[in-house]
Structures are given as C-alpha cells and as structure tokens.
Short mmCIF file of C-alpha atoms in Angstrom, two decimals:
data_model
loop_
_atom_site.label_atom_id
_atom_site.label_comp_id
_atom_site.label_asym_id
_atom_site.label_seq_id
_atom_site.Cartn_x
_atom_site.Cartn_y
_atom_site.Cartn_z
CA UNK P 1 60.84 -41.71 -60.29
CA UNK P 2 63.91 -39.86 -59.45
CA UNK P 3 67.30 -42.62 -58.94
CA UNK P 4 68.85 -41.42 -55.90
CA UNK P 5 72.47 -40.11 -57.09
CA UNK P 6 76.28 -40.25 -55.12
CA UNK P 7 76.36 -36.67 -54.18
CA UNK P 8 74.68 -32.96 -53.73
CA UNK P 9 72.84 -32.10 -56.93
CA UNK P 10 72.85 -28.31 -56.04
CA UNK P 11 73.99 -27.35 -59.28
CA UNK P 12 72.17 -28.97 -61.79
CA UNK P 13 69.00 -26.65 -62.10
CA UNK P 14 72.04 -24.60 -63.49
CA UNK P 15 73.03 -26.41 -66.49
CA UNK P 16 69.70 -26.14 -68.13
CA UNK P 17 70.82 -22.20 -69.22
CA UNK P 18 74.45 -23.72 -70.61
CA UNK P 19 75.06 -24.50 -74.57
CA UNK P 20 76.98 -27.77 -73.14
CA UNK P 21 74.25 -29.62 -71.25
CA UNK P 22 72.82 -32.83 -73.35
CA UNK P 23 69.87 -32.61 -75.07
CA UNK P 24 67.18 -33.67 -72.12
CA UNK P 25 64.79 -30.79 -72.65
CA UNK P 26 65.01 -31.14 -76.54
CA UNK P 27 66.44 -27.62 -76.93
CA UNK P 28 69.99 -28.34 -77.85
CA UNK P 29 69.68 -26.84 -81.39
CA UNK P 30 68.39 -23.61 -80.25
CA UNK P 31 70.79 -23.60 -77.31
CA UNK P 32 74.16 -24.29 -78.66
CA UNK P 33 73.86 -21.51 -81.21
CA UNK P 34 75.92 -18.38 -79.77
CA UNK P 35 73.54 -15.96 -80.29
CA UNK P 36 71.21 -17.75 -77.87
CA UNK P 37 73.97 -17.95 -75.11
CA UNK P 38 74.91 -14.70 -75.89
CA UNK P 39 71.97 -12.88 -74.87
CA UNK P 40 73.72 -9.67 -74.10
CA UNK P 41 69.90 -7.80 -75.28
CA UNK P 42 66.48 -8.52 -75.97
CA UNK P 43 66.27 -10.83 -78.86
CA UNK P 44 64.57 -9.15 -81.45
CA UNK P 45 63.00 -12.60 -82.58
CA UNK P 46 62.48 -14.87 -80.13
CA UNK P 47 64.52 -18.64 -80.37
CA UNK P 48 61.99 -19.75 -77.32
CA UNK P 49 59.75 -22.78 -78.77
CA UNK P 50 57.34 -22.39 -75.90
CA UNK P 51 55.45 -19.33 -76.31
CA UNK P 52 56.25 -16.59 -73.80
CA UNK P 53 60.03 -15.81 -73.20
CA UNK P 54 60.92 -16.41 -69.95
CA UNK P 55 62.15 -13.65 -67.80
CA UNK P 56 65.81 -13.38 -67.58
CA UNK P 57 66.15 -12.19 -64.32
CA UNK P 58 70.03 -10.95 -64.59
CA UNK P 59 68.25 -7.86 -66.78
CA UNK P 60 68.81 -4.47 -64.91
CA UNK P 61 66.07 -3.17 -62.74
CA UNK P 62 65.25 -0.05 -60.79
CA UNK P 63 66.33 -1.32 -57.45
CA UNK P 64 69.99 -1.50 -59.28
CA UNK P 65 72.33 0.79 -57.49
CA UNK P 66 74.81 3.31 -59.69
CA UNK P 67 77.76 1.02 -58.88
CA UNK P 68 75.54 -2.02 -60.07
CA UNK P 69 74.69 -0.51 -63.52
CA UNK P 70 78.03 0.80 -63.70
CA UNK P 71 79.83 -2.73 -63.30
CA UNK P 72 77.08 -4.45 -65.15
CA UNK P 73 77.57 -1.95 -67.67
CA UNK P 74 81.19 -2.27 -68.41
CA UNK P 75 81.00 -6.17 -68.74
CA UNK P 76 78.15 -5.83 -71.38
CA UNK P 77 81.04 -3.54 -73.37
CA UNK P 78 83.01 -6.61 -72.97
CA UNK P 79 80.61 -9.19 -74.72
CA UNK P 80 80.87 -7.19 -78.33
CA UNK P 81 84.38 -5.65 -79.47
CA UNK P 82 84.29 -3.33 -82.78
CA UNK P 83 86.84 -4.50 -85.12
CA UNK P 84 88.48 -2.06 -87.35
CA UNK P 85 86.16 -1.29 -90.38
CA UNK P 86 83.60 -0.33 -87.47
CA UNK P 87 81.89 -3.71 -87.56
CA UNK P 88 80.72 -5.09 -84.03
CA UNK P 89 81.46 -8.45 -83.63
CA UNK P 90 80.82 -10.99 -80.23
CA UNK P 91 84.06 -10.62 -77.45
CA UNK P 92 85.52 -12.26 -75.16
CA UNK P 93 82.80 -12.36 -73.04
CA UNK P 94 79.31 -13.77 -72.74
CA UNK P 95 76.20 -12.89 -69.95
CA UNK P 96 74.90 -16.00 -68.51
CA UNK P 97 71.17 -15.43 -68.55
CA UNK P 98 69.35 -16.43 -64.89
CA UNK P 99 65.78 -17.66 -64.57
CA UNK P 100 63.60 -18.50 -61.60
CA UNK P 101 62.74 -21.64 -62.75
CA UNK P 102 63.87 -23.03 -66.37
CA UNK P 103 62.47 -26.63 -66.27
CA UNK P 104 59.38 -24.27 -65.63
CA UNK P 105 59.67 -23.51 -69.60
CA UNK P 106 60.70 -27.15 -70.34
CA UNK P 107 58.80 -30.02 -71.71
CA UNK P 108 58.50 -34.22 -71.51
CA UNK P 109 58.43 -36.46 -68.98
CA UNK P 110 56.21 -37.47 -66.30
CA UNK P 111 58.55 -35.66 -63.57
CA UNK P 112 59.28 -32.47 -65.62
CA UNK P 113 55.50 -32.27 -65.90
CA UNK P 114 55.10 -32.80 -62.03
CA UNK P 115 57.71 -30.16 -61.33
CA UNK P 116 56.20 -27.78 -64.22
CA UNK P 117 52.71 -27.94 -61.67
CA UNK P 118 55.08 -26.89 -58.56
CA UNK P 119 55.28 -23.70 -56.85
CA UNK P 120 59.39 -24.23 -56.45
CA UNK P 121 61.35 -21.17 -57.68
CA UNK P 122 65.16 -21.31 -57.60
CA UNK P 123 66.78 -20.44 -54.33
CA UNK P 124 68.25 -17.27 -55.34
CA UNK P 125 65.65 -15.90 -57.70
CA UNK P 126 62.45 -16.94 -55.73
CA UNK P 127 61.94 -12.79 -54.14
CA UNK P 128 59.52 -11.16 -56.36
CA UNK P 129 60.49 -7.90 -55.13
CA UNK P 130 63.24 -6.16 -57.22
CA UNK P 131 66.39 -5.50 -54.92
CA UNK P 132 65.02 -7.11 -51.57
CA UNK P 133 67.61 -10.10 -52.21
CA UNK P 134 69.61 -11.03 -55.31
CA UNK P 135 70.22 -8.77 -57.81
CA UNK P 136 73.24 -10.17 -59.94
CA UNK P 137 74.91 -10.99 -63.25
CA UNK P 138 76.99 -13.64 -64.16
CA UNK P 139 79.70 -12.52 -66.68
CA UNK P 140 81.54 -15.76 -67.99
CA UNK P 141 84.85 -15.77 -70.37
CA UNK P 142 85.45 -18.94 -71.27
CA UNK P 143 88.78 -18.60 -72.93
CA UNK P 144 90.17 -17.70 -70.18
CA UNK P 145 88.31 -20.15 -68.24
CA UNK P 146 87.18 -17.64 -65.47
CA UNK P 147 83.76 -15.58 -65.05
CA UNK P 148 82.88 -11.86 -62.67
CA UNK P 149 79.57 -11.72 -61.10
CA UNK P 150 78.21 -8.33 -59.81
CA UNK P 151 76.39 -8.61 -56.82
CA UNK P 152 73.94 -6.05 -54.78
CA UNK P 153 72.60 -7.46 -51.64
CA UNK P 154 69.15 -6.79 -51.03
CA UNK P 155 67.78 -5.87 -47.46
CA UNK P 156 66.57 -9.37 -46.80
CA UNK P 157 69.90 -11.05 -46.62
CA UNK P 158 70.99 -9.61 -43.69
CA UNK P 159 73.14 -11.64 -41.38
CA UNK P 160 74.72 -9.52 -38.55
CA UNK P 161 73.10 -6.24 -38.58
CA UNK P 162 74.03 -4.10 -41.14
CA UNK P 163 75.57 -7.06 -43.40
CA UNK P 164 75.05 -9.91 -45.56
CA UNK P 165 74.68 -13.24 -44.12
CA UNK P 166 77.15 -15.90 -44.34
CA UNK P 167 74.72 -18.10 -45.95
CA UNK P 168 73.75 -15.64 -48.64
CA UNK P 169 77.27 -15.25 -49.59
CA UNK P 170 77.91 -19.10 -49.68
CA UNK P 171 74.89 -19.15 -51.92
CA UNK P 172 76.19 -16.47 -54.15
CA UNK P 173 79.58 -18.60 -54.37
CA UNK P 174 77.82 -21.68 -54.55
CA UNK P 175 76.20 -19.97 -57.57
CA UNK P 176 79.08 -18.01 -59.36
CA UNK P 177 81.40 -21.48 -59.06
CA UNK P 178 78.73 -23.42 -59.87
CA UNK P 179 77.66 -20.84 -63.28
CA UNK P 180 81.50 -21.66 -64.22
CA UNK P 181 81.90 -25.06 -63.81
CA UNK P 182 78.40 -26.02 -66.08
CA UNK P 183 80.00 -23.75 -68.41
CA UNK P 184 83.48 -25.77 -68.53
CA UNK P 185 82.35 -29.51 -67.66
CA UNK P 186 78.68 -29.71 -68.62
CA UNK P 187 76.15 -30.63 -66.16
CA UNK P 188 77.52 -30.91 -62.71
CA UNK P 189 76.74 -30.75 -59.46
CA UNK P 190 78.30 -29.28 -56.01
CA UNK P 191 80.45 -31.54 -53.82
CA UNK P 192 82.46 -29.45 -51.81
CA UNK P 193 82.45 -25.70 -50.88
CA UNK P 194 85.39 -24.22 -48.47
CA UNK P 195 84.79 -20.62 -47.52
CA UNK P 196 86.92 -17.93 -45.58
CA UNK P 197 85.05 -15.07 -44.05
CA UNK P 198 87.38 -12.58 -44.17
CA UNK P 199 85.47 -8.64 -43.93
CA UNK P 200 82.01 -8.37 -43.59
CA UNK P 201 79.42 -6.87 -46.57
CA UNK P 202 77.68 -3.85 -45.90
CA UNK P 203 74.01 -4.80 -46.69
CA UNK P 204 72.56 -3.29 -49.89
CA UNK P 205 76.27 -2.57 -51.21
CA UNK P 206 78.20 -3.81 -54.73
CA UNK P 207 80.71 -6.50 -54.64
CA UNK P 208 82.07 -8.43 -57.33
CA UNK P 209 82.51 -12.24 -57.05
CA UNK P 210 85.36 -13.55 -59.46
CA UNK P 211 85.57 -17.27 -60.35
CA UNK P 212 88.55 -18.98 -61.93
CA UNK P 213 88.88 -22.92 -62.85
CA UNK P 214 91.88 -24.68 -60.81
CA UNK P 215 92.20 -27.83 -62.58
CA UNK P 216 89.92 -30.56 -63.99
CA UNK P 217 90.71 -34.44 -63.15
CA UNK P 218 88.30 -36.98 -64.38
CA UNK P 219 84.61 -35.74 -63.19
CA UNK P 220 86.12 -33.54 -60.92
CA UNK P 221 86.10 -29.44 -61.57
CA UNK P 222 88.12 -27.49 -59.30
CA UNK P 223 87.14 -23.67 -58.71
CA UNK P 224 88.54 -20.94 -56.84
CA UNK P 225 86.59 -17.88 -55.90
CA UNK P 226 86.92 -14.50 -54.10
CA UNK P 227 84.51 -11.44 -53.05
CA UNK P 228 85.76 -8.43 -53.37
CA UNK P 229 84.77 -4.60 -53.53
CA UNK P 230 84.01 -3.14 -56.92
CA UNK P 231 87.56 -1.76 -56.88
CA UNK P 232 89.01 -4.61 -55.83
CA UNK P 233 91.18 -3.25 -52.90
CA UNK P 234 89.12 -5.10 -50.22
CA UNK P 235 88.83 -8.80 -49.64
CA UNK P 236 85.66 -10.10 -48.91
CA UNK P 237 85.70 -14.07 -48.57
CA UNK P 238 87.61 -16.19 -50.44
CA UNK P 239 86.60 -20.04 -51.37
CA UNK P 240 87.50 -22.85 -53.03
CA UNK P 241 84.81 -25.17 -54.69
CA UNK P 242 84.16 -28.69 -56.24
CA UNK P 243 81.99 -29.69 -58.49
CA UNK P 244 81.28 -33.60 -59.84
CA UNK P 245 80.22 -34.04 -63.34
CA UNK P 246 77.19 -35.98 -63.58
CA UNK P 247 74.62 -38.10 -65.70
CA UNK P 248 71.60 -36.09 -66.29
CA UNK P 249 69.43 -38.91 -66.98
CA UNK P 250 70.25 -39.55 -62.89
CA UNK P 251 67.41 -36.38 -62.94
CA UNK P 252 65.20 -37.81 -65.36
CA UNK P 253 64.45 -42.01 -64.16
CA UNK P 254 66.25 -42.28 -67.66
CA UNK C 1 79.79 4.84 -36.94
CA UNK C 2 80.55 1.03 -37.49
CA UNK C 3 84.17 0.28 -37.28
CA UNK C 4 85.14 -2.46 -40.04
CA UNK C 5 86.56 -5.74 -38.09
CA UNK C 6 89.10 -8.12 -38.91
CA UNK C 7 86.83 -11.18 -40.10
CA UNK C 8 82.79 -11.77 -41.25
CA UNK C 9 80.34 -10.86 -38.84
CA UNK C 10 77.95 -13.57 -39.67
CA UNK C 11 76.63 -14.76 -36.65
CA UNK C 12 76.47 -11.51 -34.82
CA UNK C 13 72.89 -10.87 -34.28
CA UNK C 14 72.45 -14.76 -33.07
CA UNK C 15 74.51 -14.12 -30.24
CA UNK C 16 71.98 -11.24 -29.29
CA UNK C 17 69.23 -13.94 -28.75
CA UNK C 18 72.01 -15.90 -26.57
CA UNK C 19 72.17 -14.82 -22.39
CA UNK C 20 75.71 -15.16 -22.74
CA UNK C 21 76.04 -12.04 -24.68
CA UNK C 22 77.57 -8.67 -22.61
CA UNK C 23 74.75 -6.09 -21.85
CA UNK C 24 74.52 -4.40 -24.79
CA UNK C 25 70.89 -4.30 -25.42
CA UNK C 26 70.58 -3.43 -21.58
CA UNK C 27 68.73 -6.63 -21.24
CA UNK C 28 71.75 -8.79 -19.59
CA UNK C 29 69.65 -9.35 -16.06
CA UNK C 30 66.21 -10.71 -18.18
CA UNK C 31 68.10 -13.36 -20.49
CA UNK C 32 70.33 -14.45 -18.26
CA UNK C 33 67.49 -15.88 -16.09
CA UNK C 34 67.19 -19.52 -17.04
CA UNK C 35 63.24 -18.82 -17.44
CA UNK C 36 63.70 -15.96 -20.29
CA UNK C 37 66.65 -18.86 -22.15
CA UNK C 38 64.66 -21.70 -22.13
CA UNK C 39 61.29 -20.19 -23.68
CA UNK C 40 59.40 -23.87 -24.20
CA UNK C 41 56.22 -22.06 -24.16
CA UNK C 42 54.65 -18.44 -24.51
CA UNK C 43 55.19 -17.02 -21.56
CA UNK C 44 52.33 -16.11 -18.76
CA UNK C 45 54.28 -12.93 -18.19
CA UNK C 46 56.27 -11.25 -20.28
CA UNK C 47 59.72 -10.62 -19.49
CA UNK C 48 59.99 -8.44 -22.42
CA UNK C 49 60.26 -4.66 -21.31
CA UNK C 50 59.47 -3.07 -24.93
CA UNK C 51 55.57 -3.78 -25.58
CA UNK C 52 54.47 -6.46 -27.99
CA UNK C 53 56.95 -9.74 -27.57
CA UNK C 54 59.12 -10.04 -30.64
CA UNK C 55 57.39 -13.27 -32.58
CA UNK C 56 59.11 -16.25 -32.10
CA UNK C 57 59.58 -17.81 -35.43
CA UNK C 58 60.91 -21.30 -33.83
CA UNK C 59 57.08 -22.21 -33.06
CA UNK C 60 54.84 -24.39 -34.98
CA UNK C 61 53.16 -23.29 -37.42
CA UNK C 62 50.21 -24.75 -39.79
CA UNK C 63 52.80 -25.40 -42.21
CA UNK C 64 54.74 -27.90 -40.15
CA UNK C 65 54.38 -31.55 -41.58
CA UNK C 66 53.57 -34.38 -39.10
CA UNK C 67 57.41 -35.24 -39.12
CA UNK C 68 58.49 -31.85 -38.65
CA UNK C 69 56.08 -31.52 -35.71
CA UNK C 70 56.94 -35.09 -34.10
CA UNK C 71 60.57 -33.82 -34.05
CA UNK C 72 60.19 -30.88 -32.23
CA UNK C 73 57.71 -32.20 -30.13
CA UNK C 74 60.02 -35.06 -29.33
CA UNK C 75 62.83 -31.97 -28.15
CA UNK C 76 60.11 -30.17 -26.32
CA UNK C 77 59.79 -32.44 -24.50
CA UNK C 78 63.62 -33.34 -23.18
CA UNK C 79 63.85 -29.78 -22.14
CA UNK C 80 61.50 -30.73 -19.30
CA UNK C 81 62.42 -33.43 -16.90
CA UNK C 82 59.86 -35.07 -14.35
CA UNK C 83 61.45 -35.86 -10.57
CA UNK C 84 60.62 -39.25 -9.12
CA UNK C 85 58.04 -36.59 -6.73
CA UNK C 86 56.38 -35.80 -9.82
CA UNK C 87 57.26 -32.18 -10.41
CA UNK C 88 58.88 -30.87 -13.34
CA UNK C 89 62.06 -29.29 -13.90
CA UNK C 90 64.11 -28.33 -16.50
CA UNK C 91 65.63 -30.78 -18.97
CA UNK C 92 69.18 -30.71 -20.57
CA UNK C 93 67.89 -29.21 -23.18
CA UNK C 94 66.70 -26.11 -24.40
CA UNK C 95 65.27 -24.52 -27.69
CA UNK C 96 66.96 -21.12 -28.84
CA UNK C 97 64.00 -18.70 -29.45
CA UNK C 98 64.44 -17.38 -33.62
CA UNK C 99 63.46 -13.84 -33.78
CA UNK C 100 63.33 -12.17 -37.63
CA UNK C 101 65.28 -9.31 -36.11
CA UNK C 102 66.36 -8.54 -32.87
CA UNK C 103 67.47 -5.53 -33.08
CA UNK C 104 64.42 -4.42 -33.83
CA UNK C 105 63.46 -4.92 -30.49
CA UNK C 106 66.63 -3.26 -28.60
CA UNK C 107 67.25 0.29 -27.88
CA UNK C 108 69.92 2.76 -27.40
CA UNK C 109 72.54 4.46 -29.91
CA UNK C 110 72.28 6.17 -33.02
CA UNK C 111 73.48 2.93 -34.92
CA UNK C 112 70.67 0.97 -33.08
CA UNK C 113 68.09 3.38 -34.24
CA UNK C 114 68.76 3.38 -37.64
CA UNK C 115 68.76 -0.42 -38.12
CA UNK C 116 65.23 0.13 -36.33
CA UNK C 117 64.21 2.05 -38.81
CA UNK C 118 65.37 0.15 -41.79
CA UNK C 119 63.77 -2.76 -43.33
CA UNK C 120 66.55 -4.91 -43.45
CA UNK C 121 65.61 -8.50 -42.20
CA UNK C 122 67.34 -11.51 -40.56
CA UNK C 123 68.09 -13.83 -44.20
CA UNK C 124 66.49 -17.21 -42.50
CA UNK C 125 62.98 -15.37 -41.41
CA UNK C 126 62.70 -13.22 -43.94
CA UNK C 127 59.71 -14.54 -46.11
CA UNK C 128 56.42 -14.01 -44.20
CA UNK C 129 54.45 -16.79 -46.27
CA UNK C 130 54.71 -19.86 -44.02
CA UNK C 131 56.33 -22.87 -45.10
CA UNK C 132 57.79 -21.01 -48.02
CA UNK C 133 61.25 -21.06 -47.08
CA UNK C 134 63.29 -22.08 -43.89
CA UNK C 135 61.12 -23.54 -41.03
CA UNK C 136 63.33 -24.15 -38.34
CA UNK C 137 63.92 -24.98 -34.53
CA UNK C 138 67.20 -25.21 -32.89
CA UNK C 139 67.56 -27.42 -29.32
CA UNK C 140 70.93 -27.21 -27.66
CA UNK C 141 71.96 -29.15 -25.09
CA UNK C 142 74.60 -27.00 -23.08
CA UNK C 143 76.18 -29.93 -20.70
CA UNK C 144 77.12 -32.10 -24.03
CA UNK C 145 78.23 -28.80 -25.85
CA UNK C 146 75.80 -30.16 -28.62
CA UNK C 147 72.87 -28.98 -30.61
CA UNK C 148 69.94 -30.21 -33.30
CA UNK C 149 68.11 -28.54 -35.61
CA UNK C 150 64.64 -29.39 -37.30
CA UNK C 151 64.47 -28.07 -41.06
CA UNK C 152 61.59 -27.98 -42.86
CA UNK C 153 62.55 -27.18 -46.43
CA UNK C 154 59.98 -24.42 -48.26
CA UNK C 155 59.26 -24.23 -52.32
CA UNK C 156 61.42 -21.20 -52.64
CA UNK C 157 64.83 -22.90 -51.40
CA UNK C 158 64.88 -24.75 -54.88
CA UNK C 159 68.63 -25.84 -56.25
CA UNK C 160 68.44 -28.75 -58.83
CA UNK C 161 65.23 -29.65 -59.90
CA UNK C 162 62.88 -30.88 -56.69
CA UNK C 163 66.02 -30.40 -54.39
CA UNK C 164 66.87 -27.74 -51.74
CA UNK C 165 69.74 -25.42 -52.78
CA UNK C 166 73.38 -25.93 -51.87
CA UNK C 167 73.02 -22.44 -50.58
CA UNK C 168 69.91 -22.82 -48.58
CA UNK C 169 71.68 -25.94 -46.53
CA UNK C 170 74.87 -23.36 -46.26
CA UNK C 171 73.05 -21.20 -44.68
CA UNK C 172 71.22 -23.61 -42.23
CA UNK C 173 74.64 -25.19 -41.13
CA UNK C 174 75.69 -21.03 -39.95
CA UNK C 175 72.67 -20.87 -38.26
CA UNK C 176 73.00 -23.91 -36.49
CA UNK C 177 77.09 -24.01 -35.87
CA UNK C 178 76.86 -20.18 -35.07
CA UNK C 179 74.04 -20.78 -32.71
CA UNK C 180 75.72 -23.52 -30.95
CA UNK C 181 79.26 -21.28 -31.19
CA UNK C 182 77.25 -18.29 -29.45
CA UNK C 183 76.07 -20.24 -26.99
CA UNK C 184 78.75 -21.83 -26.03
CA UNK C 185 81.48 -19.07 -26.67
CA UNK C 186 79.62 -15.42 -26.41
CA UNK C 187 79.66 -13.10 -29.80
CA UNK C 188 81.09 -14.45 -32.38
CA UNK C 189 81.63 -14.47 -36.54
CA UNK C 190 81.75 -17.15 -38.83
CA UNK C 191 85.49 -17.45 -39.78
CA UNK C 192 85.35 -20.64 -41.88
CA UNK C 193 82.53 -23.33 -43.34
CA UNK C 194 84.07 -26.20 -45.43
CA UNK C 195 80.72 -28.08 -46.60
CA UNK C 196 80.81 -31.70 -48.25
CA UNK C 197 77.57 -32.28 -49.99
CA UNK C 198 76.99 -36.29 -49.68
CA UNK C 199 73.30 -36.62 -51.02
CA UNK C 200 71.01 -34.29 -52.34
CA UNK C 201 68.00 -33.16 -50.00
CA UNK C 202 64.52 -33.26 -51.62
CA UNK C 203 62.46 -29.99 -51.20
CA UNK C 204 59.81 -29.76 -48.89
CA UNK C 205 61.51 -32.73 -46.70
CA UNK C 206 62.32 -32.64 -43.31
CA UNK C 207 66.16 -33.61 -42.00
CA UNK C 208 67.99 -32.94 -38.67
CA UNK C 209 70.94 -30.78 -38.59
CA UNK C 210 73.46 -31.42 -35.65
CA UNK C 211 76.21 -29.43 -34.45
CA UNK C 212 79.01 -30.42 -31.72
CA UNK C 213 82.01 -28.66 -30.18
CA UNK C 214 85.08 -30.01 -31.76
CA UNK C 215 87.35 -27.63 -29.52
CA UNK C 216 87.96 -24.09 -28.70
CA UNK C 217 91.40 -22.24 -29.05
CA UNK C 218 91.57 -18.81 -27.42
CA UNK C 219 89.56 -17.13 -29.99
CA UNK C 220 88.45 -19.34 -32.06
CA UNK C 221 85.77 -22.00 -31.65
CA UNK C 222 85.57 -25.20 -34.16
CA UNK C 223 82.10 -27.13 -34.49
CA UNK C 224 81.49 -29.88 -36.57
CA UNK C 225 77.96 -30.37 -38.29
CA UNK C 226 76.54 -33.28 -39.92
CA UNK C 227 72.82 -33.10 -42.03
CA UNK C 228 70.61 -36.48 -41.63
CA UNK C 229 67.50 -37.45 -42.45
CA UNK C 230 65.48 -37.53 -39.74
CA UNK C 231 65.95 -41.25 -38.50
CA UNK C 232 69.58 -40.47 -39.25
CA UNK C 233 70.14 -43.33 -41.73
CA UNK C 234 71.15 -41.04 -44.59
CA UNK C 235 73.82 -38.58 -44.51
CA UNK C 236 72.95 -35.69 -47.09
CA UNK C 237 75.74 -33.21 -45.62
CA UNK C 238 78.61 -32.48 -43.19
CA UNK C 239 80.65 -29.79 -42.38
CA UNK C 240 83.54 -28.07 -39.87
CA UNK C 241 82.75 -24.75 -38.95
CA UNK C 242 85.11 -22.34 -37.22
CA UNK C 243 83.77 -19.13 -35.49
CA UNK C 244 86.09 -16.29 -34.13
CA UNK C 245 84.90 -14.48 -30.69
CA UNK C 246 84.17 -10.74 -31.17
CA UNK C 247 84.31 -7.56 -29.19
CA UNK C 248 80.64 -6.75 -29.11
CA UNK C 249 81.42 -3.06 -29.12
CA UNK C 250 83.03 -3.17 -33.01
CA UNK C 251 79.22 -3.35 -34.05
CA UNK C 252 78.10 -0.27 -32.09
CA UNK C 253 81.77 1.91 -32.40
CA UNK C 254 82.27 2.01 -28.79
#
C-alpha cells in the first residue's frame, strides 16, 4: 500500500531519470555513471538491464520545427567541448533524457508491479503523435545550478485560439523546475507553483523555458523560471516554484 | 492579423461559451437567452444556427465512475427548482456547456476561418478516447459568485507514480477560475495562478474543484480555488487566481 505523504507528489515520477535518486529501482550503479546521464546520443551498448531501451522521448522528431532543431542543436554542442589536442571531452552541460513512463522499465515490489500492468503514461509524454503536444528537451548545467528547456507546442494545447493554454505552460514549468530541482536535491516533489502570464504563445511556435535555483533551506528547493522567445527579447511568463525533498520509500509502503 | 496584447490570453475561448461575451460570433441574442446558458439537457430544438450542435463534452459518458456520476447528478439537479404548485423552474445553478473548440463552430473573418481550418484543439478536450484524460463538468452558481467542478482523472494525466500531474490539476484550476472569471466578468486572460499542492491526487479518482470571487478591481478579477475530495474532508490543492478583462477585438484585429 501506498502511505499517504504531507504534500503534492507531482514530481517524483521525475527523479527516477536523475543520477541522485536512492537506489529504489536497483539501478543506482548504472545510473550514477556520467555516461548514462549524459545521454547526449544513442548508446552504442546499451547500460539498460531490462531488455529493450526505452524510448527517450526528448530525441528529435519530424514534427520538430527549424527553430526547434536549431536550439536543440546548439545545447547538444554544449554537452561535449574539444580541448586543445582535438580530444572531445563531456561540457558543461548534460540532456536530461524524458520517458513516458520509467517505473514502466522498473522492477520489485508488489506496487511497481501493479503500476508496470497500468495503462498510465506521464502527463506530458502520454500523445503518441509526434508534435500534437510536447515536444521538448531539458538541457541541465549543474555547475551553474540552472537548466534551458526548448519547447514547441503542439496543436493540441491550445488555450485561447491561436495559443498555448495556461495549463500547458504551468505544466511545462511545473516540469522544467521540477527537472532542476531532482537534479540539485534528489527526489522531490512540487509544493508551490506561482505563475505570471505575461504575453501569450503562438500555438505550434519555439520558446525556451530557463530555470535557475534561488536558494535551498532544509527540504526546501527554491526555483525561479521564465518563458521566453528563442531570442530572448520577449517575455513569456515568469514563475517562481517550490519543491519539498522527500522520502521515496513514502512511494514504495517501505 | 492578431495584434499581440499586454498579458496571456488563457481563458479566451471560455468566455466564447459564456452569454456575457460581446457579439462577436454574431450569436449574442441565442446565448444570452437563459434557455441556450443553462443547457441541463440536449435540447428539443436546436438553438444552434450552423448544422450539427457542437458536442458537449460536459455530458456523461460510459467512462464516468459511479462517484463521478452521483456528483453531477447531484448538480443537475439544483439547477432545477420545483414550486410549491409543482412546476419546475430554474435552479441557482447552472452547468457551463464544454465544447473541444468553439471556434470551430463560429463564423466570420479571415482569422476565424483559418482557426476553422486548422486542427488545433481546446488542451482539456483534446483526447477523443473517453476517460483517458480530463472528464469534467463545471456548475456555477451566479447569485453566490461561486462555482464547482467534477474531475474525473484519466490514465494519461500521470505525475508521480499512480498520481495525477501537478500540471494536469494546473490546468483544471484555469479552467475552473477562468470559467467562473468569464462568467462573472466577460473576456478575460489568466494574469496570475499561485498553486499550493497540499496532498497528492491519485489517478483515476474523482475530487471537486471550487472556485469563488474573492473581489474584482477595475480590470482585474481575483478567485480563489480550493481542490477536495469529493466529501470535502481532504484538501489536495488550493489556489488564488487573478484574471485581467480583455478587449474581445485584440483576438480578431479589429
């Protein structure tokens, strides 16, 4: 059985893709090396104990835009820098990889094995169609504590006509905050989002959604956010977030 | 052309279900009849003047659980009042018909007729599967400047592990403060949500979202919004929302 827990858990789904979550699903080896978390391109041999590889759905598609592939393209650069004998080695910069379901391609337990048998596919990944809804990448740098997400809205997140829903953008700062925060603090969950509209988003355009930690204090992550264009001249929404750190065996009955 | 305007136009194409909105769909004298607002039942005769009736997604549907169905059923039935004579006449309340997009149904203008023609869908009825996603109803009662929702939670909504998305209830608490907003206030835009999530909602459940007017200040309406479970012992959510009116004629460059 699942132990009720103190607050939202909207986040936590998330923390199964970071190197920092606890070992529930028994893939903390694999998952803390780099070159897992990296993931910038197919892995030529596969660290995935469970047969298939599970579709990373932050990949490029045909439904991406120019402007998409252009962005995405430039923050890829970022994740390897050549040093000077010619020699590529990892940046600054890492791709967070995104599936529809990752306790999908988990294992033990009598709930994980009940959710395994479920038809529930993460919120913003659940559209089989390429480009009818979310088509984004998480780019996370976590020197600098801070992450870019490109975003193309697909045609079935409009709000009012001709532009993205409100709650599609919440979700897609609910997401981006909450991609930074597991990131930071480890498994966590949302307490508190605070969002300014500010300019609507033409439907089916490219905007980037930046992320930047405030402050930590105790279990508590602080976040700021904004949605801007691709050039950055024009101010979407802006939002601040909170996130709680929390047990994961809360999930589990443990 | 559209001409950009000052905030997000999030809850735009609500108002255009609302009989408070100006005439821009040349439809002002059918919804402002009380008959064409309060839409309990499928009408004998159709007031719509374009063909087939848009579908209203509000209805029940075979993928409504008991719960869900008692709910509604329970608000059905407040919109309808009987007289100590026996007759019936209309309640306090009344449910706001939920149409996947309304401008599909309008006319008139170039901008109009290329939304027509596009495939772009309203982000809370976009999935056609039923029960997948967001089943909803929304009952306002006008006199108390109040509102409640019904939410059904669908498999595709998933945040955390067996729990709806932080997003998904984001976007339910626009629909249901903007609704409330348009009714009460004519176009508007979501300006603002600040969201505190108290208790995680498990998918699939069924919780009641209600909205009141906290005040309005020349432009700018405030609601507040709290998410219960249905015998509103457990609070999994609340919220302020603040909507900013709108020149209908910024959407149509008039």
């Amino acid at each position: 059985m699942m132990q009720p827990v103190a607050k939202g858990l909207t986040s936590i789904i998330r923390a199964f893709s970071y190197p920092n979550v606890p070992g529930v699903l028994g893939l903390q080896t694999q998952w803390n090396s780099p070159s897992a978390f990296q993931n910038i391109r197919p892995l030529s041999m596969s660290l995935w104990p469970f047969g298939a590889q599970p579709r990373d759905f932050s990949q490029p598609n045909a439904s991406w835009s120019p402007e998409m592939r252009r962005v995405y393209d430039h923050y890829v650069a970022l994740c390897e820098v050549e040093t000077v004998g010619g020699e590529k080695k990892r940046g600054p910069w890492r791709k967070l990889p995104s599936y529809n379901r990752t306790l999908k391609y988990a294992r033990g337990g009598a709930y994980l094995s009940k959710m395994i048998q479920s038809k529930a596919r993460l919120f913003t990944r659940s559209i089989k169609e390429h480009g009818a809804a979310f088509e984004y990448a998480i780019f996370v740098n976590k020197q600098e504590k801070r992450c870019v997400c490109v975003f193309q809205s697909g045609h079935l997140l409009e709000g009012p006509p001709g532009h993205v829903h409100g709650g599609a953008i919440a979700t897609m700062i609910d997401t981006v905050t909450g991609g930074l925060a597991g990131c930071l603090s480890g498994p966590i969950m949302t307490a508190n989002l605070n969002i300014n509209y500010r300019s609507p988003i033409p439907l089916g355009s490219v905007v980037l959604i930046h992320s930047a930690l405030d402050r930590v204090e105790g279990r508590k992550t602080f976040l700021t956010c904004r949605v801007t264009s691709t050039d950055e001249t024009r101010l979407h929404t802006d939002a601040t977030a909170l996130f709680v750190s929390i047990n994961m065996g809360h999930l589990f009955g443990t």
